[in-house]
Structures are given as C-alpha cells and as structure tokens.
Coordinates of C-alpha atoms and ligand atoms in Angstrom, one line a residue:
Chain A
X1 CA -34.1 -72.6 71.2
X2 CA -36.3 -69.4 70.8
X3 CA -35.2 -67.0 68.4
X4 CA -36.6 -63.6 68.4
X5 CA -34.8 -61.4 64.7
X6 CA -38.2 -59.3 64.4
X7 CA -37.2 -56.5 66.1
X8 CA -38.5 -54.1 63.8
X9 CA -41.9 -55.0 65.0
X10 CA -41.3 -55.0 68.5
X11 CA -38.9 -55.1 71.0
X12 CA -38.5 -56.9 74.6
X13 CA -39.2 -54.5 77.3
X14 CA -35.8 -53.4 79.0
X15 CA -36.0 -54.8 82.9
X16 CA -34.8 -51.1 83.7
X17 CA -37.3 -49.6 82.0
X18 CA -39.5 -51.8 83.8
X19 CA -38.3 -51.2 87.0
X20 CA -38.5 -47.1 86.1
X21 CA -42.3 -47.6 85.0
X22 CA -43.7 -49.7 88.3
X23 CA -43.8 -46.7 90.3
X24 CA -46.2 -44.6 88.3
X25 CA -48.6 -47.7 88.1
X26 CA -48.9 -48.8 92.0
X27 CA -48.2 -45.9 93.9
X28 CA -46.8 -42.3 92.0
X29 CA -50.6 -43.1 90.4
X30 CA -52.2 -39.7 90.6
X31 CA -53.5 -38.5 87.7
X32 CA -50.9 -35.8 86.3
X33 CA -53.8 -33.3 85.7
X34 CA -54.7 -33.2 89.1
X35 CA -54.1 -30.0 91.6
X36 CA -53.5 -32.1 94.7
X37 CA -50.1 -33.2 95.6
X38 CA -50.2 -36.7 93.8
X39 CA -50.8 -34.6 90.3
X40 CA -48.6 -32.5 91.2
X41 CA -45.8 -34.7 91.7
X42 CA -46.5 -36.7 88.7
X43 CA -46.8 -33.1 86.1
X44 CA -43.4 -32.6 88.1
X45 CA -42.3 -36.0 86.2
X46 CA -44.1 -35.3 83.3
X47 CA -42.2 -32.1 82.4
X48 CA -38.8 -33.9 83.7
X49 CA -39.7 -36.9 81.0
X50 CA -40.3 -33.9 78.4
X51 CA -36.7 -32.2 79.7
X52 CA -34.8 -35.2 79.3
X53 CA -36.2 -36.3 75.7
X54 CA -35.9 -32.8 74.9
X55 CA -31.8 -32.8 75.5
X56 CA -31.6 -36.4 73.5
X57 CA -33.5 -34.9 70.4
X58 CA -32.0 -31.5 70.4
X59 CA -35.7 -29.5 70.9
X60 CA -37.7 -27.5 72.9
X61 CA -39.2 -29.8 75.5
X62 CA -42.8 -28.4 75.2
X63 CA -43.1 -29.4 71.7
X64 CA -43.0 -32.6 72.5
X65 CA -46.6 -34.3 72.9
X66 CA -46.8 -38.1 74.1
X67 CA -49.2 -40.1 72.3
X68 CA -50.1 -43.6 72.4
X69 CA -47.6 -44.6 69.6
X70 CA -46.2 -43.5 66.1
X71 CA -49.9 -44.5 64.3
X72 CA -51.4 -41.9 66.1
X73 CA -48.9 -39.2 65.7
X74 CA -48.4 -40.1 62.6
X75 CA -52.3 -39.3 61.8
X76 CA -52.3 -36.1 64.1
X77 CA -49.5 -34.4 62.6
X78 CA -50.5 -35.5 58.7
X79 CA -54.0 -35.1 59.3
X80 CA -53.5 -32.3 61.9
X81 CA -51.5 -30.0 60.0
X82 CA -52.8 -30.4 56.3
X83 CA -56.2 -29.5 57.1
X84 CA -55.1 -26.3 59.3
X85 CA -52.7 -25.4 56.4
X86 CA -55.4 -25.7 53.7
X87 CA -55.8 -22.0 52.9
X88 CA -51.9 -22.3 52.2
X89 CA -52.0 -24.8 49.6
X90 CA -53.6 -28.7 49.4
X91 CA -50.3 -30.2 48.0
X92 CA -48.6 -32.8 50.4
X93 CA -45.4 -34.5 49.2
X94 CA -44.8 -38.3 50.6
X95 CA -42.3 -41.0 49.9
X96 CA -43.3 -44.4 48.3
X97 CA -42.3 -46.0 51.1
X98 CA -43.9 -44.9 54.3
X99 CA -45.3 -46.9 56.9
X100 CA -49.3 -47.1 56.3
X101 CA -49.9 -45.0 59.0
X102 CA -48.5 -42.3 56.4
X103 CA -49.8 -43.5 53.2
X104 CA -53.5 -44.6 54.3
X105 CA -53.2 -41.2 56.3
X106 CA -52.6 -39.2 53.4
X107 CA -55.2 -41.3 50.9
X108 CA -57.9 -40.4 53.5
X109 CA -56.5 -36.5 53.0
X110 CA -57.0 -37.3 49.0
X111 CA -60.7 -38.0 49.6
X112 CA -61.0 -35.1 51.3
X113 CA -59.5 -33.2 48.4
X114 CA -56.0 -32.7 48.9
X115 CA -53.4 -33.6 46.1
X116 CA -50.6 -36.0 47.6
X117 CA -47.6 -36.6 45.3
X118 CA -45.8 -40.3 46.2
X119 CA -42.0 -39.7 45.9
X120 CA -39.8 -42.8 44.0
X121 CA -37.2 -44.0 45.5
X122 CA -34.2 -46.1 43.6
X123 CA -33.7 -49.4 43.4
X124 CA -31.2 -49.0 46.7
X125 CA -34.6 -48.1 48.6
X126 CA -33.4 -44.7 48.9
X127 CA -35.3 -41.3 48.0
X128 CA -33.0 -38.6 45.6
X129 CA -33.2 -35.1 47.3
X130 CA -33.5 -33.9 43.6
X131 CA -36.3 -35.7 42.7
X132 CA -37.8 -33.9 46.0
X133 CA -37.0 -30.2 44.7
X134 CA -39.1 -31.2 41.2
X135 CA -41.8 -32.3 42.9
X136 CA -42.8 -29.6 44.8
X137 CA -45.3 -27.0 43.7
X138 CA -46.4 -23.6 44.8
X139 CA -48.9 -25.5 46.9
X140 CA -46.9 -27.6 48.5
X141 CA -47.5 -27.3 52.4
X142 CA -46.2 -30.6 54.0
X143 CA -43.7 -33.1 53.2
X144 CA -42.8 -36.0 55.0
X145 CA -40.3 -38.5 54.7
X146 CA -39.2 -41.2 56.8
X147 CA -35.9 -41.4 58.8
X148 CA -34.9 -45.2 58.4
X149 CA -37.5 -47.3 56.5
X150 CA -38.9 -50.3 58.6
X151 CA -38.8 -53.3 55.9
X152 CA -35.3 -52.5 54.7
X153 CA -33.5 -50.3 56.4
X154 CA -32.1 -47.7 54.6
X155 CA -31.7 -44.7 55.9
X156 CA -32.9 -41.5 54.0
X157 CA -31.6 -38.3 53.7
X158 CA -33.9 -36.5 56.4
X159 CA -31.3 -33.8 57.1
X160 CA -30.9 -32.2 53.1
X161 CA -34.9 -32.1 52.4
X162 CA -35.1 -30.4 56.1
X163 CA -32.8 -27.8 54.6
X164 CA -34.5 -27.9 51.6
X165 CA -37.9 -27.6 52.9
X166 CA -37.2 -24.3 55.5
X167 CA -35.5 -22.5 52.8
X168 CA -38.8 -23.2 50.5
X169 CA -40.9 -22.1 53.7
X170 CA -42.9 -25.9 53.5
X171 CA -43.0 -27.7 57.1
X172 CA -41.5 -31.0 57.3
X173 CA -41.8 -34.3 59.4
X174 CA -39.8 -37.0 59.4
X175 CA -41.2 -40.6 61.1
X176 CA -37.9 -42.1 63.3
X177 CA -39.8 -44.4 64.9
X178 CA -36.8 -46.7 63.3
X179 CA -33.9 -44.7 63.6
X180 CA -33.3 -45.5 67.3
X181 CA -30.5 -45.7 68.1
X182 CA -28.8 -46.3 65.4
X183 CA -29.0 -42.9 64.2
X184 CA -29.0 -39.9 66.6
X185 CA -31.5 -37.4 66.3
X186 CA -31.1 -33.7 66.2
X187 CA -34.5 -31.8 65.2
X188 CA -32.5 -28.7 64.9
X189 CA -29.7 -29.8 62.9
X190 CA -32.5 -31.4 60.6
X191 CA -35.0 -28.6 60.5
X192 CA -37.6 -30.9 60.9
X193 CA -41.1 -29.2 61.8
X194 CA -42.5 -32.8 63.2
X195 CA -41.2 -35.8 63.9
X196 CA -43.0 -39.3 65.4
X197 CA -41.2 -42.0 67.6
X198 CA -43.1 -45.2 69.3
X199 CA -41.4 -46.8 72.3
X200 CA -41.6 -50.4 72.1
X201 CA -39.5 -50.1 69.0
X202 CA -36.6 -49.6 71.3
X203 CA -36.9 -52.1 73.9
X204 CA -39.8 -49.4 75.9
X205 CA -43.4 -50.1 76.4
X206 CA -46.3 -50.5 73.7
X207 CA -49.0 -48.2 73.5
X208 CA -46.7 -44.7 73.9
X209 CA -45.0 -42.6 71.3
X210 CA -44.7 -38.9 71.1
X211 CA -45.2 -36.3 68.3
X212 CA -42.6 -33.7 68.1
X213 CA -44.4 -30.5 67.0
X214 CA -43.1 -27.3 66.1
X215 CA -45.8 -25.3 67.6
X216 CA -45.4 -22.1 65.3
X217 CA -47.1 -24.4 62.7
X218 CA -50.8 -24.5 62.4
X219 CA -52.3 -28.0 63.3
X220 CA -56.0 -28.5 64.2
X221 CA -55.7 -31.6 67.1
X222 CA -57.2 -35.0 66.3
X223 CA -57.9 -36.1 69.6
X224 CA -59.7 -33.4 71.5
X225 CA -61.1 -33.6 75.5
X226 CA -59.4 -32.5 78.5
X227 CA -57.2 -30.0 76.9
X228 CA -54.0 -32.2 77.8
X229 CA -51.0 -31.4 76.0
X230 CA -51.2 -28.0 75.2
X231 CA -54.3 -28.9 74.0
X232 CA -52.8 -30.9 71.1
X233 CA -53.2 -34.2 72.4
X234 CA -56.7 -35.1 75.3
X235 CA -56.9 -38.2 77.3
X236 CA -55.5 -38.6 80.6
X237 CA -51.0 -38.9 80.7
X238 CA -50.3 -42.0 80.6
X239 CA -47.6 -41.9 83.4
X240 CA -46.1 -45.5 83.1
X241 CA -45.4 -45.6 79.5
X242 CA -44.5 -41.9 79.3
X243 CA -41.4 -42.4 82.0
X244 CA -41.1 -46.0 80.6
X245 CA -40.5 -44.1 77.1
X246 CA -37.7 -41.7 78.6
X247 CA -36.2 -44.2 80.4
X248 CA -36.0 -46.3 77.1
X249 CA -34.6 -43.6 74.8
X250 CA -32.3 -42.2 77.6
X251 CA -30.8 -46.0 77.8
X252 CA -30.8 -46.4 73.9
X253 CA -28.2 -43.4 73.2
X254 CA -26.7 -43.6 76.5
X255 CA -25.8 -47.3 75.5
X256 CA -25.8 -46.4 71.6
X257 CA -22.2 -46.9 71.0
X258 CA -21.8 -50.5 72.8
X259 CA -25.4 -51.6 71.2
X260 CA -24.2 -50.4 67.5
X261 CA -21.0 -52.3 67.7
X262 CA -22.8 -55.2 69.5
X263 CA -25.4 -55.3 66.3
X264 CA -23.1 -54.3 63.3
X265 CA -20.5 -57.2 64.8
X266 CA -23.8 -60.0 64.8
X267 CA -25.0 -58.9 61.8
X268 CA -21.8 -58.9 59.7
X269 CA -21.2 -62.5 60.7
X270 CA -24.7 -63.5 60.3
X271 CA -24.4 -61.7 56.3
X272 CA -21.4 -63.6 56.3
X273 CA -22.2 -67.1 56.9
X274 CA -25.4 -67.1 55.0
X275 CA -23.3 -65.3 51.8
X276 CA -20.6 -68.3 52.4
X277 CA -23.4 -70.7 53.2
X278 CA -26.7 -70.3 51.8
X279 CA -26.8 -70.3 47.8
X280 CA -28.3 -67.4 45.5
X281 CA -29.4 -64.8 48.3
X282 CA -29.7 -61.2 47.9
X283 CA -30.3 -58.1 50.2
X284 CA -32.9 -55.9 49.2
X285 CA -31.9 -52.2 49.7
X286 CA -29.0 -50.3 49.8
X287 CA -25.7 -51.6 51.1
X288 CA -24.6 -48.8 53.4
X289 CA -27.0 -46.9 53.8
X290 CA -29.0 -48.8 56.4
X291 CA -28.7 -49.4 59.7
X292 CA -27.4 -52.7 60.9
X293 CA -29.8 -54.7 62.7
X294 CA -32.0 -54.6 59.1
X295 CA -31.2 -58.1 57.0
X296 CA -33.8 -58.0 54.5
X297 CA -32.9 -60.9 52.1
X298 CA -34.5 -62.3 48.9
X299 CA -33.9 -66.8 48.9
X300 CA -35.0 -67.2 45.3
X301 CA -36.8 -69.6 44.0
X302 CA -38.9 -70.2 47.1
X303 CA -41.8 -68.4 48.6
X304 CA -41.5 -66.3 51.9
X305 CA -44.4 -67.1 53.7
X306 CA -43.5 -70.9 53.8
X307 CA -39.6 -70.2 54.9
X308 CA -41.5 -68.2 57.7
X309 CA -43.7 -70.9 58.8
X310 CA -40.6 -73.3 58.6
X311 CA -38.8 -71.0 60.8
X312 CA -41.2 -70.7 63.1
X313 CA -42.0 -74.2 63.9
X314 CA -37.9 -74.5 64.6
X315 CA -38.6 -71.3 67.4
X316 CA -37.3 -68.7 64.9
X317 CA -39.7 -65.4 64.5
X318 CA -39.3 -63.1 61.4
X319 CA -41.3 -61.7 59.2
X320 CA -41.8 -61.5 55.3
X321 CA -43.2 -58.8 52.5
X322 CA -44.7 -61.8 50.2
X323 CA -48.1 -61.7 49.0
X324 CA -49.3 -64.9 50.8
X325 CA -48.5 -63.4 54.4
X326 CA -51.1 -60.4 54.0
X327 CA -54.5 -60.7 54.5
X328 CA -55.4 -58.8 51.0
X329 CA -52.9 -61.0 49.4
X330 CA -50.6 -57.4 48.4
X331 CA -46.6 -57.7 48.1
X332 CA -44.8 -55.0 49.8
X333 CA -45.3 -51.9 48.1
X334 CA -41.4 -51.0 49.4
X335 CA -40.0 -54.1 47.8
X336 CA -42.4 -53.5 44.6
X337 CA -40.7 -49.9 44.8
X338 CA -37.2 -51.1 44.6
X339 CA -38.2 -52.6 41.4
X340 CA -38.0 -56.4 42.5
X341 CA -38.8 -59.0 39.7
X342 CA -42.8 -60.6 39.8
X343 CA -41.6 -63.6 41.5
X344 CA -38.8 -62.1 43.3
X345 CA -41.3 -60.2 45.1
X346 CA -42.9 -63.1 47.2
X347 CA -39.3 -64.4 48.2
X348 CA -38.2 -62.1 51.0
X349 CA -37.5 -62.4 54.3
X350 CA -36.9 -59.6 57.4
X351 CA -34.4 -60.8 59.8
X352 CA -34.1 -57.6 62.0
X353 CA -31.6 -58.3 65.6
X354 CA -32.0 -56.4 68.7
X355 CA -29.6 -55.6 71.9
X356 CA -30.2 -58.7 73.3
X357 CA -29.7 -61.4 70.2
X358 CA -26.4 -63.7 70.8
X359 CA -23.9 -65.3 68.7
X360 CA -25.2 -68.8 69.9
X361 CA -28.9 -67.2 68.5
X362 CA -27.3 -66.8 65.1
X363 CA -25.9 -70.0 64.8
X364 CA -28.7 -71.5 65.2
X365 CA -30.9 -69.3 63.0
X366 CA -28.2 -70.2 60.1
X367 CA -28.0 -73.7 61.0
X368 CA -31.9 -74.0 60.4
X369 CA -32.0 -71.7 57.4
X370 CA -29.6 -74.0 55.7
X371 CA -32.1 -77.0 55.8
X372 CA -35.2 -74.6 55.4
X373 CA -33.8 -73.3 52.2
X374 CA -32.9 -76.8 51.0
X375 CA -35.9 -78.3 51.8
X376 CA -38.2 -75.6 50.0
X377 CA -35.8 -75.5 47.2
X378 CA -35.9 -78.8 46.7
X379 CA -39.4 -79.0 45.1
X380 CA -39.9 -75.5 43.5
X381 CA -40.8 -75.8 39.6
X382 CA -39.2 -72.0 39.5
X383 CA -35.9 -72.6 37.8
Chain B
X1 CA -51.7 -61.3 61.0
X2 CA -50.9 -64.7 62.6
X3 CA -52.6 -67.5 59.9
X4 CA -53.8 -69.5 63.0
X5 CA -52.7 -72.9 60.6
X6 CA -54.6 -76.1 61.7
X7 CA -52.1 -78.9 63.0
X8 CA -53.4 -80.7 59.9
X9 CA -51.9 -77.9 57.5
X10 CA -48.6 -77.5 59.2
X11 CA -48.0 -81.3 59.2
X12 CA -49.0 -81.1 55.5
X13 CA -46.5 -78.7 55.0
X14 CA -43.6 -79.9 57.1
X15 CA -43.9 -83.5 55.6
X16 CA -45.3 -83.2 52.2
X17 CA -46.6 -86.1 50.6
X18 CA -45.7 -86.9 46.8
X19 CA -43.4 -84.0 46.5
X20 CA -40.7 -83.8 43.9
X21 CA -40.4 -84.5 40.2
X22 CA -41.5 -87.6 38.1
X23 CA -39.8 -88.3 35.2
X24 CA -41.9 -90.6 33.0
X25 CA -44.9 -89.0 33.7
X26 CA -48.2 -89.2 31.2
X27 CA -49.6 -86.1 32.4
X28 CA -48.0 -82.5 33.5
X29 CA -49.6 -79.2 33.9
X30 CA -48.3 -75.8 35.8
X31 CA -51.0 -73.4 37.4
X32 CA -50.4 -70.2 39.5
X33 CA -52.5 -67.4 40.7
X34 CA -51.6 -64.1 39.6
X35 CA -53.1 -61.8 42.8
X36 CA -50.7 -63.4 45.1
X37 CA -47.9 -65.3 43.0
X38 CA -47.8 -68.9 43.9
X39 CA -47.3 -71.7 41.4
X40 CA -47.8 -75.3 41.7
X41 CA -47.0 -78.2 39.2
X42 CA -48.5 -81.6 38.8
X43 CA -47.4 -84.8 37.3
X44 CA -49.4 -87.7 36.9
X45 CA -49.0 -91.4 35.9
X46 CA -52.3 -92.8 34.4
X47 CA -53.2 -96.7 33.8
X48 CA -56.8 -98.2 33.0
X49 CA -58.2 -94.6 33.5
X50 CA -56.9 -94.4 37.0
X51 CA -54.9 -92.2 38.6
X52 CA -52.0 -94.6 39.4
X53 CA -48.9 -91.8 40.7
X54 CA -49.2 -88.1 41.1
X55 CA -46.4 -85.7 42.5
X56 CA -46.1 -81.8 42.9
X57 CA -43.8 -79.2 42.6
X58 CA -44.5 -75.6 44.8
X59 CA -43.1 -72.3 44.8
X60 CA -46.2 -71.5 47.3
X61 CA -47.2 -70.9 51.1
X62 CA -47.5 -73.1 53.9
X63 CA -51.1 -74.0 52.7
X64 CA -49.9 -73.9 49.3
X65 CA -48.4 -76.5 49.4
X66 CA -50.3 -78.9 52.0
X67 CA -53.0 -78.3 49.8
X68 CA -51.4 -79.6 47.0
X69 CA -50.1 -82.6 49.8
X70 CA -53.4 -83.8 50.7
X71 CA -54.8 -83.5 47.2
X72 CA -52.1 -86.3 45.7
X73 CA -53.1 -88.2 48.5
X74 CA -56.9 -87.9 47.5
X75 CA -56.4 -88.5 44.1
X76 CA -54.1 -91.4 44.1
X77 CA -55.9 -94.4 42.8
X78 CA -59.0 -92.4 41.8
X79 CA -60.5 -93.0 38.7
X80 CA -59.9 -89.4 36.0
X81 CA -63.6 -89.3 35.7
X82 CA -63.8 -88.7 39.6
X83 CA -60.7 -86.8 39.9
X84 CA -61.8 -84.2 37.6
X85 CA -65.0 -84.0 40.1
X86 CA -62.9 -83.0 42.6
X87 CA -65.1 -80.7 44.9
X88 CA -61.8 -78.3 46.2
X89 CA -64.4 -78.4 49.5
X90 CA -63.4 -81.4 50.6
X91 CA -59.5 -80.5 50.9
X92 CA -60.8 -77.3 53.4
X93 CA -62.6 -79.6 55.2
X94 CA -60.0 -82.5 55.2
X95 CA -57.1 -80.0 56.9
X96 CA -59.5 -78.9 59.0
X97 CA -59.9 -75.6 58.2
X98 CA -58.1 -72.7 56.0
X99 CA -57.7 -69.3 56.9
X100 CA -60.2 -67.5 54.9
X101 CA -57.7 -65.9 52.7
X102 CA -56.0 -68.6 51.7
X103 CA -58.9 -71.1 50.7
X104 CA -58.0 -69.6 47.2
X105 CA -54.8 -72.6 47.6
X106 CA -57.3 -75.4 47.8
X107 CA -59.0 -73.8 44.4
X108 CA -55.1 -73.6 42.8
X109 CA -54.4 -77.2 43.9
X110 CA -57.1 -78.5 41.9
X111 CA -57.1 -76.8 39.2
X112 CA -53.0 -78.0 38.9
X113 CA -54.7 -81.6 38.7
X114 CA -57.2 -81.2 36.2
X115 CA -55.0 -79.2 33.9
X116 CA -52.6 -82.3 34.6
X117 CA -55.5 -84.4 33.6
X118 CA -56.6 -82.3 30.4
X119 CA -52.8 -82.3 29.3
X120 CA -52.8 -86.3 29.7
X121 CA -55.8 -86.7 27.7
X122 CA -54.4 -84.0 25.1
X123 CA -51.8 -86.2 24.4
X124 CA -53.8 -89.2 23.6
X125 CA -55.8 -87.8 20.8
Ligands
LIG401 C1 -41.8 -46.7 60.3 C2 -42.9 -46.9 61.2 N1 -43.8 -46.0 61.5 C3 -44.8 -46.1 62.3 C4 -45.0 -47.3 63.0 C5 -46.2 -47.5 63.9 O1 -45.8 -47.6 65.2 P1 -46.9 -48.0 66.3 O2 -47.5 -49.3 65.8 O3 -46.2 -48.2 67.5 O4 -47.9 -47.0 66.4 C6 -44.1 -48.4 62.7 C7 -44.3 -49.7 63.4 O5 -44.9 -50.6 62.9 C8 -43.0 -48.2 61.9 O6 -42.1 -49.2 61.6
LIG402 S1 -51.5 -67.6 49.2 FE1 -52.1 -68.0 47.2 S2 -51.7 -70.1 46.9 FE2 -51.1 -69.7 48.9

C-alpha cells in the first residue's frame, strides 16, 4: 500500500483541474500578451482567472499578480516593498516561525541594512497579538505573519494584527499558502496589504502562486521585463497553471465544507488510535488552534529521521523536523521555538492528510507505526 | 532532500546486527554528537585481548544506526589493538557509500567503540 500523509509539501493534482489546464497548453496556447485573437482570448481568461480568485479572497481582482509560487511572492513582496518603503522607516517585524522564504528573505534585507525584529511565539506555536504591539517602533514599515504555519499547524491570529497594523498606518502581509481551505480568506475583513498562496498546496499545479498586492503601497518589482502584471511581475502568463490555480481554489472552498469534515473525521480517529495505541506520544502545537489535516507528533525516545526511513520502506511518505533529515544538520527552528527539550527536538514526525487519504490508508499507517515505534524503541539507550 | 541511502545502509538499518543490551558486559561507553543529537552506546565482551561480543544501543538516523550495525560486525573477533585502529573509512566504503552529510555517523560509530574499549581497559587497572 502507498501512503501519501505529506500533504503539506505537496498535493496530488485534482483530475478537474487537470482537465481545466489542457486547453491552455495544446490549443487556447497564445501567448496572453499578444494583440491577435489567440492573446486576446487567453487576457480574456486571464482577467476571468483574476475575477474569480478575486470573489473567493474578498479583493480587488487587479491586485492580484500570479507568480510562479509562494517563494517568489514571498521575496517580491518582502523584498519589493521594504526597499521602496525605506525612506519610511527600515524596521520589518516577522514571526519566528515563517517559512524560509520569509526568514532568509528578510536576513538578505538585514545585510542590506534593515533592522528585522523575529516575533516569539508560545509554547502552543502561536504568536500573542500583544507581544506584536511592543514590538513595533516608529520605524516600523512591514510586518508579516503567517496565516497557518506549515510544520504544525496552528493557525495565527492574522485578522487582530491586520487591525492592528492599519490603525498604526504599517502595511501587512500575511503567507496562506497553508490556510486553504481550511480557513477562508477575506483580505478585507483582515486588512491585510499582501498576501502569498502557491497552488500545488491545494491539490493545483506546481510552479504558480499569486501575490496579493495592495497597489496603494510602494513596492519596487523583483522580476522586471515585459512589463506583465501591471508591471509588478515580467515573464510571459503562464496560462496553464494560472487557470489550473483558479480552478483549484474555486474547487477547494466550493468543496470546503465536505473536505473539512472529511479531514477533521480521519484525523480524529487517526489521533485516536495512535493516543490508545502507540505509547508516550505528544502533539507539538496548539490543540485547537490548527487546522486538521496537521498531526505533528513527538515518539520519544527515538529519532525522527529513522521512523521516516522505516515508514517509507513500508510505502508511507512523511516528513520530519530532526536534525539528521537536513542537509546542515539544523532542528526545526519552529519546534526549537515551541521550546521542545534537546532530545525531544529530533523526535518529530509531520503526518499532514489530504482530500483524498482513506480510512483503509490510516489503518495501515497505524498498523505500521505500531511496529516502527517498537522496533526503534526497542534499542534506544534514551530512557 | 531525499538521502539517496545505498541498499547496503537501508538493509543495515532495517535488520541491525548486534542490537540491544548486554548485560555482563566488560566494556560500555555512550558517545553522541552535539550538532545533530544522535547517541549511540556500545558494549563489549573481551577475552585474550580480543573482541569476543559487542552490541549497540541508537537513538540515531538510518545511517546512525547501520553504521553502528556494520561496525560490530567488523569488530567482532578483532583483536583491541586493531579495533582501536579502526580507520572509520572503511565502514563508508563497506555500505557503499554515505550521503556526505552523514559520513559524520561512521566517525560517531567508532568513536562509541573505542570509548567502549578505553572504558574496558579503565577498569582493569
Ligand atoms: C508556509 C509556506 N510558505 C511558502 C511556501 C513556499 O511555496 P512554494 O515552494 O510553492 O514556492 C511553503 C511551501 O513549502 C509554505 O509551506
Ligand atoms: S545524522 Fe548525526 S549520527 Fe546520524
């Protein structure tokens, strides 16, 4: 049996939005740019696929710029609009926990001379609003914070910095890319300035994300050429993935309620029988405050990488935050931030489900965690 | 980053060899590497200045512990002078191969064993 619980680092493509994307690849192929009736048509799709993400994320649809993923709008909007604010101020807030293509983003910006301040969270993986409001300055122009972190889940409260960054006049983004579709997203409601999603995270194509820019901010484009996307964003519209993207997000909150309850219901028994099963486990992160495909689960005692590599062999793919599975031989920062014990830290495993995972799938991923577990634990000197 | 694991290292690791504790052991030393946390422990038996049992204990990676595996099997029989010899070169090359960042577990390994080895011939003075 193949069992695929990494769904935090990818997705399977949905057949629909496979079926929605062939078009634009073998014949709808003109290039979107293009005066001629084949550019036309596909600019006529282009601003539909900007409509209809538009309605779903509650914003204008010509703020929305397509990119080739959440790295790159990540950089564009950190990079993009600290160096255009820089006569503002050169402080940009960030929390602890951001995907590298945040932090390594903004430690390029502290070379450069900016001043980034790293935001704690608790040991529930969560960021406190308050500790927000004390660490802004008078030169603060950008904070960023992530919607739903992507090694444990939780879900951060986006919506009260939003409110408290547009009444202190400071722009604010917000990263989603793991927030679909288990929360819905309203750029208004937030007050969010920016925000960054990436497609194949919810069952669309790799290589497409989009930036959402409020474009009464100042932001000096990274990728400049062919003056595509207002100008923010050059290189030729990638058609496919852009209608594949749509098609995706339109599916994942047209679908949201069945998928949530599908999810929640696998991942409740799959917490269940390992709590009832599997001795001395814990989940990292907060309890409810997460979203519910996220298990990420600390077997102590034994080291992550090897349960891993035992899964795997049985056909089970996850992935793990210990030391030994990163090529610089670095725990995870997030679990590090949660305050996890020295040898706790290398003992975590990420089981995140998607749409498609069964019962039968969980089983089976139980069944061989039991005799993973047992055989690791078996010969660890850690008492 | 997949570890691209040599079939050598995985069948290490899914069928360790001399695994587990020993109880009258004349020999026992505990080693771990501080940058990425793993820990390994060694017991060994000792008669006529041979090598005559060894087992392990991991809390470590894949190659972690088939390191340690193939090392008991190495050693077993070995005389101490030539176990504390031990070029960790010849494990790499044994398993055919270790990702680069984790030829650091063949190092661990035998350092375990000779600390196992200096512990034994502690006790005898
Ligand atoms: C929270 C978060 N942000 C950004 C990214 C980057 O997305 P992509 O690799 O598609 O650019 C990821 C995915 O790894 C993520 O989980
Ligand atoms: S990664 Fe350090 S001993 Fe395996």
């Amino acid at each position: 049996m193949q069992v695929y619980l990494d769904n935090s680092a990818t997705t399977k493509l949905d057949e629909r939005v496979f079926e929605a994307m062939k078009p634009y690849m073998t014949e709808q192929y003109g290039n979107a740019s293009s005066i001629h009736f084949m550019g036309e048509e596909n600019s006529l799709a282009l601003i539909k696929a900007k409509e209809d993400v538009g309605l779903i994320l509650n914003c204008d649809h010509d703020n929305i710029i397509f990119t080739s993923g959440a790295t790159e709008a990540n950089n564009m909007i950190i990079k993009g609009v600290a160096r255009a604010n820089k006569d503002k101020g050169n402080h940009i807030l960030v929390s602890s926990i951001e995907h590298p293509s945040i932090l390594k983003t903004v430690k390029q910006l502290e070379e450069e001379g900016f001043e980034v301040g790293y935001i704690p969270v608790d040991s529930s993986g969560i960021v406190d609003v308050d500790q927000v409001k004390k660490m802004v300055k008078p030169e603060t122009i950008l904070i960023s914070v992530m919607t739903v972190n992507n090694e444990i889940g939780t879900i951060q409260p986006v919506e009260k910095i939003g409110a408290f960054a547009r009444k202190q006049g400071i722009l604010f983004h917000t990263d989603a890319v793991q927030a679909v579709p288990y929360v819905p997203i309203d750029i208004k409601q937030w007050n969010v300035d920016f925000l960054s999603l990436s497609a194949h995270k919810f069952n669309g194509p790799k290589g497409v994300g989009l930036a959402y820019i409020n474009r009464r901010a100042k932001i000096i484009p990274l990728i400049i050429g062919g003056g595509q996307e207002y100008g923010l964003r050059a290189g030729t519209y990638n058609l496919p993935g852009i209608v594949g993207m749509t098609e995706a997000l339109k599916l994942a909150y047209e679908e949201r309620e069945e998928t949530v309850k599908k999810i929640s219901e696998l991942s409740a028994y799959f917490w269940k029988r390992l709590q009832e099963e599997v001795e001395d486990v814990q989940l990292n992160g907060d309890l409810k405050n997460r979203t519910p495909n996220n298990f990420n689960i600390m077997f102590r005692r034994i080291e992550g990488e090897a349960i891993l590599m035992d899964l795997s062999v049985k056909g089970i793919c996850v992935s793990t935050g210990s030391a030994c599975s990163s090529d610089v031989l670095k725990a995870s920062d997030v679990l590090k931030s949660i305050g996890l014990e020295k040898n706790d830290l290398n003992s975590n495993i990420r089981f995140t489900l998607g749409k498609f995972n069964t019962r039968e799938e969980i089983d089976y991923t139980i069944d061989a965690l039991k005799v993973t577990v047992e055989r690791l634990r078996n010969f660890t000197p850690l008492k | 980053m997949p570890l691209h694991y040599s079939k050598k290292v995985m069948e290490h690791f899914l069928h360790p060899r001399n695994i587990g504790e020993m109880k009258d052991h004349d020999g026992f030393a505990e080693v771990g590497n501080p940058v990425c946390g793993d820990q390994l422990g060694f017991y060994i038996k000792v008669k006529d200045g041979t090598i005559k049992d060894v087992k392990f204990l991991s809390f470590g990676c894949a190659s972690n512990i088939a390191t340690a595996s193939i090392l008991t099997e190495e050693v077993k029989g070995m005389t101490l002078e030539d176990a504390k010899k031990f070029d960790w070169n010849k494990i790499v090359k044994d398993l055919g191969g270790l990702p680069k960042q984790k030829v650091h577990c063949s190092i661990l390994a035998v350092d375990g064993l000779k600390k196992a080895i200096e512990d034994y011939e502690g006790r005898k003075k």
